[in-house]
CSV table of C-alpha atoms in Angstrom, one decimal:
chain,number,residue,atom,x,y,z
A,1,UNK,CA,-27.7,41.4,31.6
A,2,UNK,CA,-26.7,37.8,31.7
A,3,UNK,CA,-24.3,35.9,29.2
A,4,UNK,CA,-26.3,33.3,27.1
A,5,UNK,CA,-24.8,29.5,27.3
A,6,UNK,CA,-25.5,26.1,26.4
A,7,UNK,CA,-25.2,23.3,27.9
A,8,UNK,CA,-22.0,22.6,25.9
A,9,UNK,CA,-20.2,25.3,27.0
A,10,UNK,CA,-21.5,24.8,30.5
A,11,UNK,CA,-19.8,21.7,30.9
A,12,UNK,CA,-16.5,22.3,29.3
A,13,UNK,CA,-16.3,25.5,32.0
A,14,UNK,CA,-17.4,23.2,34.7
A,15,UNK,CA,-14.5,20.4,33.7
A,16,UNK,CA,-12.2,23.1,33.7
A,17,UNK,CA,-13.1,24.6,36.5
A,18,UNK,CA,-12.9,20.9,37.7
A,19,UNK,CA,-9.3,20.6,36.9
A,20,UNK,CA,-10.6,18.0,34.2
A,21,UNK,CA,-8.8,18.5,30.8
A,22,UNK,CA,-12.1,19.8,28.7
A,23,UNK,CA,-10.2,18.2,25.4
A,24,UNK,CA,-11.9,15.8,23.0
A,25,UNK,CA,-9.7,13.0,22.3
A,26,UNK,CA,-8.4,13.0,18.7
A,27,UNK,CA,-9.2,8.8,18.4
A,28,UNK,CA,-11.7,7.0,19.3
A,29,UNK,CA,-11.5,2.9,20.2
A,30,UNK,CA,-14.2,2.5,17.6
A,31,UNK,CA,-11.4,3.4,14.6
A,32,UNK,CA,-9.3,0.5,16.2
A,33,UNK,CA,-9.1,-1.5,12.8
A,34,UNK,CA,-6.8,-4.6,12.5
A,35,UNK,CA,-5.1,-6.7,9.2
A,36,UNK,CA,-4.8,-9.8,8.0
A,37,UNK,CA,-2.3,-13.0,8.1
A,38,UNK,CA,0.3,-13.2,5.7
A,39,UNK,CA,-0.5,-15.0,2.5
A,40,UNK,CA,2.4,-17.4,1.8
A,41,UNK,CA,2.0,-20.2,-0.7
A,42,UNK,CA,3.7,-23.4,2.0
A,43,UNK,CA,4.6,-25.6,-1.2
A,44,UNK,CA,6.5,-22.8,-2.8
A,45,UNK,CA,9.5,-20.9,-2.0
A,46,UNK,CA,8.9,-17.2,-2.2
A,47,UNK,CA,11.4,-15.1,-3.4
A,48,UNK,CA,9.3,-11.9,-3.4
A,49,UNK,CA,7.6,-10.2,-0.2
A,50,UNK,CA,4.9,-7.5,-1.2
A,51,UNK,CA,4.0,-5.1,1.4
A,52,UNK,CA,1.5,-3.1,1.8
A,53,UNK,CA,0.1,-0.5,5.2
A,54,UNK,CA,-2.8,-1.8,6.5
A,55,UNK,CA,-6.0,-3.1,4.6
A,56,UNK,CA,-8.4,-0.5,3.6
A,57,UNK,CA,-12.0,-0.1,5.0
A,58,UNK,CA,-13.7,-2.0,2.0
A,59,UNK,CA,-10.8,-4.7,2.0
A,60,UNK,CA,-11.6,-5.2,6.2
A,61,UNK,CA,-15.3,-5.4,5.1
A,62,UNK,CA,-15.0,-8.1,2.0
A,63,UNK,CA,-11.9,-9.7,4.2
A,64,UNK,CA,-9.2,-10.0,1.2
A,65,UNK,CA,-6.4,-7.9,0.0
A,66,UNK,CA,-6.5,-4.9,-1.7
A,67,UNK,CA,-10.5,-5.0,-2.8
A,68,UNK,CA,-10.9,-1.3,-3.5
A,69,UNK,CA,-12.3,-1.5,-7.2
A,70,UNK,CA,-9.9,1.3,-8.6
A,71,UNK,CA,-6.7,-0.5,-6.6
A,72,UNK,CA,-4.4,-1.3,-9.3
A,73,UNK,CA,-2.8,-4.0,-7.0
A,74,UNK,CA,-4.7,-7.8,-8.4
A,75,UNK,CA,-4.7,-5.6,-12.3
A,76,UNK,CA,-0.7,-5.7,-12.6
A,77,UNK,CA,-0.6,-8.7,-10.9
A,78,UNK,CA,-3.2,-10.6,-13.3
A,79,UNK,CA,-0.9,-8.5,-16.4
A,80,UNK,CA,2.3,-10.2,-14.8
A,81,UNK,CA,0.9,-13.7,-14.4
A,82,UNK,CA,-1.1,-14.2,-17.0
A,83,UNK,CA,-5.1,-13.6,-15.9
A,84,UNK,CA,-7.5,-10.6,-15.1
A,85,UNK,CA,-9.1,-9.3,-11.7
A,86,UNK,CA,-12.3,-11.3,-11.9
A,87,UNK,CA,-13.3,-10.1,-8.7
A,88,UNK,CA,-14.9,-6.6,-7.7
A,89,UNK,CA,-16.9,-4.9,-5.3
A,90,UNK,CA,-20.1,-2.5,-4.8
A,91,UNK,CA,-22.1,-3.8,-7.6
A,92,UNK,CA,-19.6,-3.3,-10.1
A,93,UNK,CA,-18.8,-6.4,-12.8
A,94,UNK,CA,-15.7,-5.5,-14.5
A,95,UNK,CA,-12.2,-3.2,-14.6
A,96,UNK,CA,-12.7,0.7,-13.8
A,97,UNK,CA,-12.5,2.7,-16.9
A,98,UNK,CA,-9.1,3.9,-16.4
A,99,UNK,CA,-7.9,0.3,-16.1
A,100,UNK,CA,-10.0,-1.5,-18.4
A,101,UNK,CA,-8.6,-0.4,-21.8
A,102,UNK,CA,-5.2,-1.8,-20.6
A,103,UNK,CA,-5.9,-4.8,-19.0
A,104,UNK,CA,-3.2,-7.8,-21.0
A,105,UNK,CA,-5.3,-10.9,-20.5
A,106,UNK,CA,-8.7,-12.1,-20.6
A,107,UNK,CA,-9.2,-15.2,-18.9
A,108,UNK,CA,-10.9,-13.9,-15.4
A,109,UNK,CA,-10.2,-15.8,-12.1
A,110,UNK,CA,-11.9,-15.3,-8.8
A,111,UNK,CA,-9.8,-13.8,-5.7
A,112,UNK,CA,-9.2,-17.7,-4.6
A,113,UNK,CA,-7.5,-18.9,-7.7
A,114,UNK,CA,-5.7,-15.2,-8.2
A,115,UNK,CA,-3.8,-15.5,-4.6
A,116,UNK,CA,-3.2,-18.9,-5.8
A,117,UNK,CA,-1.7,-18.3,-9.2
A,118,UNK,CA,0.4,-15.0,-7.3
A,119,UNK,CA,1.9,-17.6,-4.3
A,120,UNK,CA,2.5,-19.7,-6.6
A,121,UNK,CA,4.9,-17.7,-8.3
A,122,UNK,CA,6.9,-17.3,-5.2
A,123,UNK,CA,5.5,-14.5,-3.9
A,124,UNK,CA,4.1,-13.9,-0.9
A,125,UNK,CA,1.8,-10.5,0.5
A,126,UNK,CA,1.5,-9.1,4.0
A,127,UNK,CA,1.1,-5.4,5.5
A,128,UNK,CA,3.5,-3.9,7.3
A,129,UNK,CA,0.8,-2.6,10.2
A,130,UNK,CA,-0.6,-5.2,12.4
A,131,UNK,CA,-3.1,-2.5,14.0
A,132,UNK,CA,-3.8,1.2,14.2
A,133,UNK,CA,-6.3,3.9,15.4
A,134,UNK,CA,-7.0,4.7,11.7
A,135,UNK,CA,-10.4,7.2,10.4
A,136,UNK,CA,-10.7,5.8,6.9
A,137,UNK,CA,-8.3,4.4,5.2
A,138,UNK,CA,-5.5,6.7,4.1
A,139,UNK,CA,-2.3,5.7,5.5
A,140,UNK,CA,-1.8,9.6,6.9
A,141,UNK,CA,-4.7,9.0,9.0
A,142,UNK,CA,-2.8,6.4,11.0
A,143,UNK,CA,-2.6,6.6,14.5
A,144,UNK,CA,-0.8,4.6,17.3
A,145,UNK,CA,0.3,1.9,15.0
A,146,UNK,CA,0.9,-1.7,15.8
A,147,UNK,CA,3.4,-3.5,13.6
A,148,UNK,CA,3.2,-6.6,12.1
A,149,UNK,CA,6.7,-9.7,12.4
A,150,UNK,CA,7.8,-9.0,9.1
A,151,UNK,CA,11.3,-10.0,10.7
A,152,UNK,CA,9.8,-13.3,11.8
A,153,UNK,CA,8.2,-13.7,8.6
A,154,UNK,CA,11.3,-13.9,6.5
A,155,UNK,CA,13.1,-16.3,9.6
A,156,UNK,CA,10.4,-18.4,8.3
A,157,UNK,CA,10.8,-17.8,4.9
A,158,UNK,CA,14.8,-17.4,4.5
A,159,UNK,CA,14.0,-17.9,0.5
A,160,UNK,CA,12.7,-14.2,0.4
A,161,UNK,CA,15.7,-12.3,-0.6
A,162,UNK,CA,13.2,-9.1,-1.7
A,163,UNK,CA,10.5,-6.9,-0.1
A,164,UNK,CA,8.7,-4.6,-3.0
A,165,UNK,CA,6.4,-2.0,-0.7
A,166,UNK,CA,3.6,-2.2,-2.7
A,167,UNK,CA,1.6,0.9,-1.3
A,168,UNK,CA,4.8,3.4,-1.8
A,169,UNK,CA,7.1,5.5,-0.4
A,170,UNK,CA,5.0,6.3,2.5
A,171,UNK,CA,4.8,2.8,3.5
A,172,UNK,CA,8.0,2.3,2.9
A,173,UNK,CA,8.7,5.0,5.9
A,174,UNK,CA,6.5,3.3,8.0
A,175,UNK,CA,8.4,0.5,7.9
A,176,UNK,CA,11.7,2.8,8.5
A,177,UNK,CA,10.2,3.4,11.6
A,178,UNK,CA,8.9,0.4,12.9
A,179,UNK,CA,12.2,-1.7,12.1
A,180,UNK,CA,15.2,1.2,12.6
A,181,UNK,CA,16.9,-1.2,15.0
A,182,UNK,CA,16.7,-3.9,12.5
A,183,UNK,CA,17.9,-1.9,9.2
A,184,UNK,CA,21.1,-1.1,11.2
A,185,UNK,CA,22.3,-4.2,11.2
A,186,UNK,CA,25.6,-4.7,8.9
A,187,UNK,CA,24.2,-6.8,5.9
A,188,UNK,CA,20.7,-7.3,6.7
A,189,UNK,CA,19.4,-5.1,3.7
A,190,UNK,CA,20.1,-3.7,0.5
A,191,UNK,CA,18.6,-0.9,-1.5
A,192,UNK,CA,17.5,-1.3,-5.0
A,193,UNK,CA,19.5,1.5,-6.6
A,194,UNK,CA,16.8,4.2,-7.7
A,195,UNK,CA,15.6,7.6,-6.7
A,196,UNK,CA,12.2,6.2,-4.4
A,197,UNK,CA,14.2,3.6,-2.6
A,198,UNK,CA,17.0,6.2,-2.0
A,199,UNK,CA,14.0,8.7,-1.3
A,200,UNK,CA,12.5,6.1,1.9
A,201,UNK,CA,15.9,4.1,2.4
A,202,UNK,CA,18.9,6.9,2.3
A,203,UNK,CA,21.1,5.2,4.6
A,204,UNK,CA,20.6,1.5,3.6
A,205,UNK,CA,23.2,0.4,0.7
A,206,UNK,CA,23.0,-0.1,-2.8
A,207,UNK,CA,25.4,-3.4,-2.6
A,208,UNK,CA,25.7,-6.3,-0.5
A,209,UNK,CA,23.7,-9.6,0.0
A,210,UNK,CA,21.7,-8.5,2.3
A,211,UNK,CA,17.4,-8.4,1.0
A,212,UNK,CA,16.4,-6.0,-0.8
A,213,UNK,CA,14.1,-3.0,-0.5
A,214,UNK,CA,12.2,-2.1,-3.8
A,215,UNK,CA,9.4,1.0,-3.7
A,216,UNK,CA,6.8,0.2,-5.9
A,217,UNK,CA,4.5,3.1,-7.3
A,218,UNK,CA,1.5,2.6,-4.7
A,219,UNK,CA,-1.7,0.7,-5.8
A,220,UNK,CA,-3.6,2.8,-3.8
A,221,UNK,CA,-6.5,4.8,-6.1
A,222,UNK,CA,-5.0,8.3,-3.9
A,223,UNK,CA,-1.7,7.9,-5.2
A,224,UNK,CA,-1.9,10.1,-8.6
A,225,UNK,CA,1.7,10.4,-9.5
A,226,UNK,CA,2.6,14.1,-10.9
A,227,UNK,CA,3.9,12.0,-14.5
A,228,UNK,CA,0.2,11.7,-14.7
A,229,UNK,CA,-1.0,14.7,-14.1
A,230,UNK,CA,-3.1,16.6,-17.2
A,231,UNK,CA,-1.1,19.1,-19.5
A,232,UNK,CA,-2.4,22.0,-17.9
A,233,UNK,CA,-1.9,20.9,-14.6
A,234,UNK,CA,1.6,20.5,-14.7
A,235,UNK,CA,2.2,23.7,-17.1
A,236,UNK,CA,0.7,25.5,-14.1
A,237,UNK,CA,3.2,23.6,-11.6
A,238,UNK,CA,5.6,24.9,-13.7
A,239,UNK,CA,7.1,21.2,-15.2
A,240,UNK,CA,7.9,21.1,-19.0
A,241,UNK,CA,9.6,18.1,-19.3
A,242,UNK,CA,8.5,14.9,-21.5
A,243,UNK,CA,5.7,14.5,-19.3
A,244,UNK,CA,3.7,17.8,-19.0
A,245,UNK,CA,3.6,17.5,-22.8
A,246,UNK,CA,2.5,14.5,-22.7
A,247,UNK,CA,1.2,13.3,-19.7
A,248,UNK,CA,1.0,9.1,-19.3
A,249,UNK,CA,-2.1,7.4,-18.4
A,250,UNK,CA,-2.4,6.4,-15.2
A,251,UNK,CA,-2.7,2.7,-15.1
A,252,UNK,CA,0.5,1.9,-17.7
A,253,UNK,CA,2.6,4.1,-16.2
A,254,UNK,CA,2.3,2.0,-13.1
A,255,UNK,CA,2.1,-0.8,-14.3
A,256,UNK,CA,5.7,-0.4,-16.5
A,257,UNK,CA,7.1,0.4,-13.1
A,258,UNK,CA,6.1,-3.0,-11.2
A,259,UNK,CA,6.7,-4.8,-14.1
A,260,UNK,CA,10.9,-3.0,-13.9
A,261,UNK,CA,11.1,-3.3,-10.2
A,262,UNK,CA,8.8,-6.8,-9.0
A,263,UNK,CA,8.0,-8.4,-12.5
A,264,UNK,CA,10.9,-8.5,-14.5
């Protein structure tokens, strides 16, 4: 009796009978996805660098920053400086439920006149990723990175004396990695003194003049932080501090933070 095949199997046995590696490659060229320049107000001297990992798959498509509808990035910004997101995607005309109900101001602007009104206010907004093999958009599916100046950045901008990663802790690492060499250096950074910049930064010190490195709660709609997590959720984690009895919403709690560590 004779084995069945395919023709699939038929020609991963004949590759490896080859010699050929029979493997599928785990990228493809066709996830190569790119970022965008940084935004920097020239007229202004920025105090404040916000980074984030590499634009998302709907911000690549509109080709602006941090366009995902339920990204709380251009919300706490608008809260900090005075306006509301005016801008959305996908058909939709106003805040996500989640945020809406929060939201400090009511005059809307359009994306143009927000990254105005944010430069303005000496800051400035890049990503720390230049390129990467990347299915999606979540930062953990990033492959084979590419990393964007940042150090030439702030030789062009000497005023910014802060970098606030505004996508997390994870980003935060990413840019550990990228620029070890450079975080070595006596007196080139410090550490805001608090458990998620000691968390991505351990070695980096909490004094000095050097610029400092803030973790911001991300903005990212995957980032759920475990403060915010329902009653019974954490109850079954096994938490029973303030928080699994009474859990925060979702958008404050972030928003309280970036107002501590990038607003204040």
């Amino acid at each position: 009796r004779m084995a069945s095949t395919t023709p699939q199997k038929a020609a991963r046995r004949q590759a490896t009978t080859a010699g050929t590696p029979a493997k599928r490659p785990k990228t493809s060229p066709h996830f190569r996805k790119g970022a965008f320049p940084p935004v920097v107000d020239e007229q202004t001297r920025p105090h404040t660098l916000l980074l984030g990992t590499q634009p998302s798959d709907t911000s690549l498509r509109e080709n602006r920053y941090f366009m995902t509808n339920a990204n709380v990035f251009w919300h706490i910004v608008g809260d900090a400086l005075g306006f509301r997101r005016g801008f959305h995607v996908d058909g939709r005309t106003e805040a996500c439920d989640f945020i809406r109900p929060h939201l400090l101001h009511d005059e809307e602007l359009d994306y143009d006149d927000a990254v105005k009104k944010f430069t303005g206010a000496g800051y400035a907004l890049w990503d720390t990723v230049a390129s990467s093999q990347r299915k999606g958009s979540l930062d953990s599916a990033i492959q084979d990175a590419e990393y964007a100046d940042v150090r030439g950045l702030l030789r062009t901008y000497p005023s910014i004396r802060r970098i606030c990663f505004a996508t997390g802790g994870g980003s935060a690492k990413i840019f550990a990695k990228a620029h070890a060499a450079w975080l070595k250096e006596p007196g080139a950074f410090r550490r805001r003194d608090d458990a998620l910049a000691k968390a991505a930064f351990p070695k980096v010190p909490t004094t000095g003049e050097g610029v400092e490195l803030c973790i911001l709660l991300s903005a990212s709609p995957a980032s759920n932080p475990r403060e915010t997590w329902s009653a019974a959720k954490q109850r079954q984690k096994g938490h029973s501090d303030q928080w699994a009895a009474r859990p925060a919403a979702l958008y404050p709690f972030k928003r309280r933070q970036w107002f501590d560590v990038c607003f204040a």
